[in-house]
Short mmCIF file of C-alpha atoms in Angstrom, two decimals:
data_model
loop_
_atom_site.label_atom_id
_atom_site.label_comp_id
_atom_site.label_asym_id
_atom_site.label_seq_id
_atom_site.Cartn_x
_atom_site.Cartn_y
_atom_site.Cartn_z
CA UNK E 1 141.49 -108.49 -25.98
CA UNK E 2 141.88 -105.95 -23.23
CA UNK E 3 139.95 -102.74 -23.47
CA UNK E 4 142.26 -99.44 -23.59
CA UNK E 5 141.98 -97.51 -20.06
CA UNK E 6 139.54 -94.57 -20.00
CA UNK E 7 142.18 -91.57 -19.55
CA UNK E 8 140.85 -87.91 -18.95
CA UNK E 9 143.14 -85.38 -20.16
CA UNK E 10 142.84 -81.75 -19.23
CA UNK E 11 144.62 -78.63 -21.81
CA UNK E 12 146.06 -76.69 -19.06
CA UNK E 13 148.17 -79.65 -18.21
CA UNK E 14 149.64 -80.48 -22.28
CA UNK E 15 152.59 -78.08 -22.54
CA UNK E 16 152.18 -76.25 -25.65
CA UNK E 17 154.06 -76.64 -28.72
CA UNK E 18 155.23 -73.41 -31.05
CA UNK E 19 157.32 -75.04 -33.35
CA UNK E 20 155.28 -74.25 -36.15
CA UNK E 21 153.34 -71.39 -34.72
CA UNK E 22 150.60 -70.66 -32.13
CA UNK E 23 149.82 -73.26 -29.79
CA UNK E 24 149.09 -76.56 -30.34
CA UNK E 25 148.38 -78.88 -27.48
CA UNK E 26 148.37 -82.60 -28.87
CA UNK E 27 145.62 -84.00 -26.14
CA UNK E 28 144.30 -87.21 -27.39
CA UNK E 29 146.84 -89.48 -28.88
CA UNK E 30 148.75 -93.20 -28.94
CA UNK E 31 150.81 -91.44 -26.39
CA UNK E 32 148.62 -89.85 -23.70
CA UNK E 33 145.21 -92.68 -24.63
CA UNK E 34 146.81 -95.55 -26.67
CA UNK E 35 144.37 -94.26 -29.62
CA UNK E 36 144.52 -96.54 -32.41
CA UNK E 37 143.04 -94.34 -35.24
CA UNK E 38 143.96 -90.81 -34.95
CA UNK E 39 145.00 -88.22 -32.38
CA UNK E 40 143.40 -84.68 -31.84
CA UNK E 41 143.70 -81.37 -29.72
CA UNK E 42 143.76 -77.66 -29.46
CA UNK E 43 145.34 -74.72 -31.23
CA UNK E 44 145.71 -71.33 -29.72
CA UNK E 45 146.35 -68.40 -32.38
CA UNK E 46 146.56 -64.86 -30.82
CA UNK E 47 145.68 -61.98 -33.09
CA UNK E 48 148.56 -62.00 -36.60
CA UNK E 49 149.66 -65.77 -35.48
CA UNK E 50 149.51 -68.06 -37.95
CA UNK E 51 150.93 -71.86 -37.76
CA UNK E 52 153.23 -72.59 -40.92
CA UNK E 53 151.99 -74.50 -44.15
CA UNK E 54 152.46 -78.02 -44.18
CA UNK E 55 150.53 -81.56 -45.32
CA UNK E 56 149.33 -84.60 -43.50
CA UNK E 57 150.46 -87.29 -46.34
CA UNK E 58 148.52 -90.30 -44.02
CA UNK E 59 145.59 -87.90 -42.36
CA UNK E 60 142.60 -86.02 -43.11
CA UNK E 61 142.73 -83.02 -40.83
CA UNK E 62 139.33 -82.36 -39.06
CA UNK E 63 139.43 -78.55 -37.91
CA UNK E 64 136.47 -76.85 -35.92
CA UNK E 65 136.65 -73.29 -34.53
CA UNK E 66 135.47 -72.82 -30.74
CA UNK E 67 136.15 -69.33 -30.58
CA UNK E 68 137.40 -66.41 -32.70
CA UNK E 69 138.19 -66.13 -36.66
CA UNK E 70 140.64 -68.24 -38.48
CA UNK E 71 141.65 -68.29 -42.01
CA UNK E 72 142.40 -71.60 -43.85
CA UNK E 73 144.76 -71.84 -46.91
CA UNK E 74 144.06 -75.27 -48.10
CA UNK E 75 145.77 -75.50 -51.80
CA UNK E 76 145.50 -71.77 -53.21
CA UNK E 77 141.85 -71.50 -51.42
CA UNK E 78 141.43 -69.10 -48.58
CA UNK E 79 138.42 -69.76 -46.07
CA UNK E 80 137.25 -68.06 -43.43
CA UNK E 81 136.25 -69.78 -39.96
CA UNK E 82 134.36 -68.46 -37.30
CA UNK E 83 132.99 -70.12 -34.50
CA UNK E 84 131.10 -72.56 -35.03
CA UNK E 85 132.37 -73.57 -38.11
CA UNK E 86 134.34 -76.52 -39.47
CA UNK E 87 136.51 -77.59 -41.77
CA UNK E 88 138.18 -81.04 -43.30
CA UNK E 89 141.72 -80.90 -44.92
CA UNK E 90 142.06 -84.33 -47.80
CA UNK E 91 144.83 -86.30 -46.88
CA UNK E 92 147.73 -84.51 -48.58
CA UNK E 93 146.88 -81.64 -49.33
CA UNK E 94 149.13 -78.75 -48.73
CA UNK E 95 147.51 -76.01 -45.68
CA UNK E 96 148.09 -73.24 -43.56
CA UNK E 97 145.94 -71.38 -40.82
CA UNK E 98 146.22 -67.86 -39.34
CA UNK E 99 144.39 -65.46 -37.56
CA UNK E 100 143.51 -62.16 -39.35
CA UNK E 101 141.32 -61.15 -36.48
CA UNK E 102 141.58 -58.88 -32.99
CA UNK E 103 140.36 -61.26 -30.83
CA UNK E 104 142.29 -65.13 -30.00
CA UNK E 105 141.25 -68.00 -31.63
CA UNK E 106 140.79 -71.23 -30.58
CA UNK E 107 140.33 -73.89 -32.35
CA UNK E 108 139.91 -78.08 -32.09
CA UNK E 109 141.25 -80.54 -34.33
CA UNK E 110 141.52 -84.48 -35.38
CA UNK E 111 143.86 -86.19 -37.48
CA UNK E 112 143.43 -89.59 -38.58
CA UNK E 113 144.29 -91.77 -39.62
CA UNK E 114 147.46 -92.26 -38.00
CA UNK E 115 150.78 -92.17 -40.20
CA UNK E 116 152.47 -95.62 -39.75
CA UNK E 117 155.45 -93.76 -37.69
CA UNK E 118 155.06 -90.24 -35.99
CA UNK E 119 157.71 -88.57 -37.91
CA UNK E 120 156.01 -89.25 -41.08
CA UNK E 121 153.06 -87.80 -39.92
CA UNK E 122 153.28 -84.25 -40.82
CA UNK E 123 155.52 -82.01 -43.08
CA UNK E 124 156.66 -79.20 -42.87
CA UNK E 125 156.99 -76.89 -45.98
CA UNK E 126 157.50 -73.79 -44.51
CA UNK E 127 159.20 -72.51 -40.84
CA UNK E 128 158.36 -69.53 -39.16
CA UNK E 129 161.24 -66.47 -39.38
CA UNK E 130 162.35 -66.07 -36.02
CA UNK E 131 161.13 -66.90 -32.56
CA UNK E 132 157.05 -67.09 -31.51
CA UNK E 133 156.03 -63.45 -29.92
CA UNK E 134 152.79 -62.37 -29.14
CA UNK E 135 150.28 -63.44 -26.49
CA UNK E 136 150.69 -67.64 -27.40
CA UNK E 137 153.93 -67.46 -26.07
CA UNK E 138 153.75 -66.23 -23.19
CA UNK E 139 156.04 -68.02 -20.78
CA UNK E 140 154.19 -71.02 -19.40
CA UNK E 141 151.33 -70.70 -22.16
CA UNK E 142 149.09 -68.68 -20.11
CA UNK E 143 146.91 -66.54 -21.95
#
């Protein structure tokens, strides 16, 4: 059996996605490293941002803040991240993150493992009101 190819892959070069709020840059994945077990990346909340609640019915989520303060609503819990601190999500449980603080956060994070498909990967149980604003959506994701 053939090894996978060793693939470096750099944030500023994953267009960000604001779907479901802030931005999340899927790095690691079947996609971009023919991963196997899981995918992982980076989410960028600016101050009020918050990425909608929604479950992982296949994946534990694996979340670890670099930088800033992030608030996870896992169930009816609220906990507070700061950096250096991390967090895992049980597979199917209900969740929501947002940033109460001044500053950006930034934050890593690891799924696995991976849903049988991609679309039945994650759902969605809430959707933001209108359009992403703010300093994550700034046109071409610079911050």
């Amino acid at each position: 059996m053939a090894a996978a190819p060793v693939v470096k892959v750099s944030e500023r070069d994953v267009q960000p996605d604001r779907r479901r709020g802030g931005e999340v840059r899927v790095l690691l994945s079947p996609r971009t490293v023919t991963s196997t077990s899981g995918f992982g990346g980076t989410l960028t909340l600016g101050p009020g941002e918050y990425v909608c609640e929604h479950t992982h019915p296949y994946s534990e989520e694996f979340v670890y803040v670099v930088r800033g303060t992030v608030v996870m609503r896992v169930a009816d819990e609220e906990i507070e991240l700061g950096a250096g601190d991390a967090l895992m999500v049980p597979i199917g449980e209900r969740h929501r993150v947002r940033n109460p603080g001044s500053e950006t956060a930034h934050v890593v994070f690891h799924l696995g493992p991976l849903a049988p498909r991609p679309e039945l990967g994650h759902v969605d149980l809430e959707h933001l009101p209108t359009a992403p604003e703010g300093p994550a959506a700034q046109v071409g994701g610079v911050r």
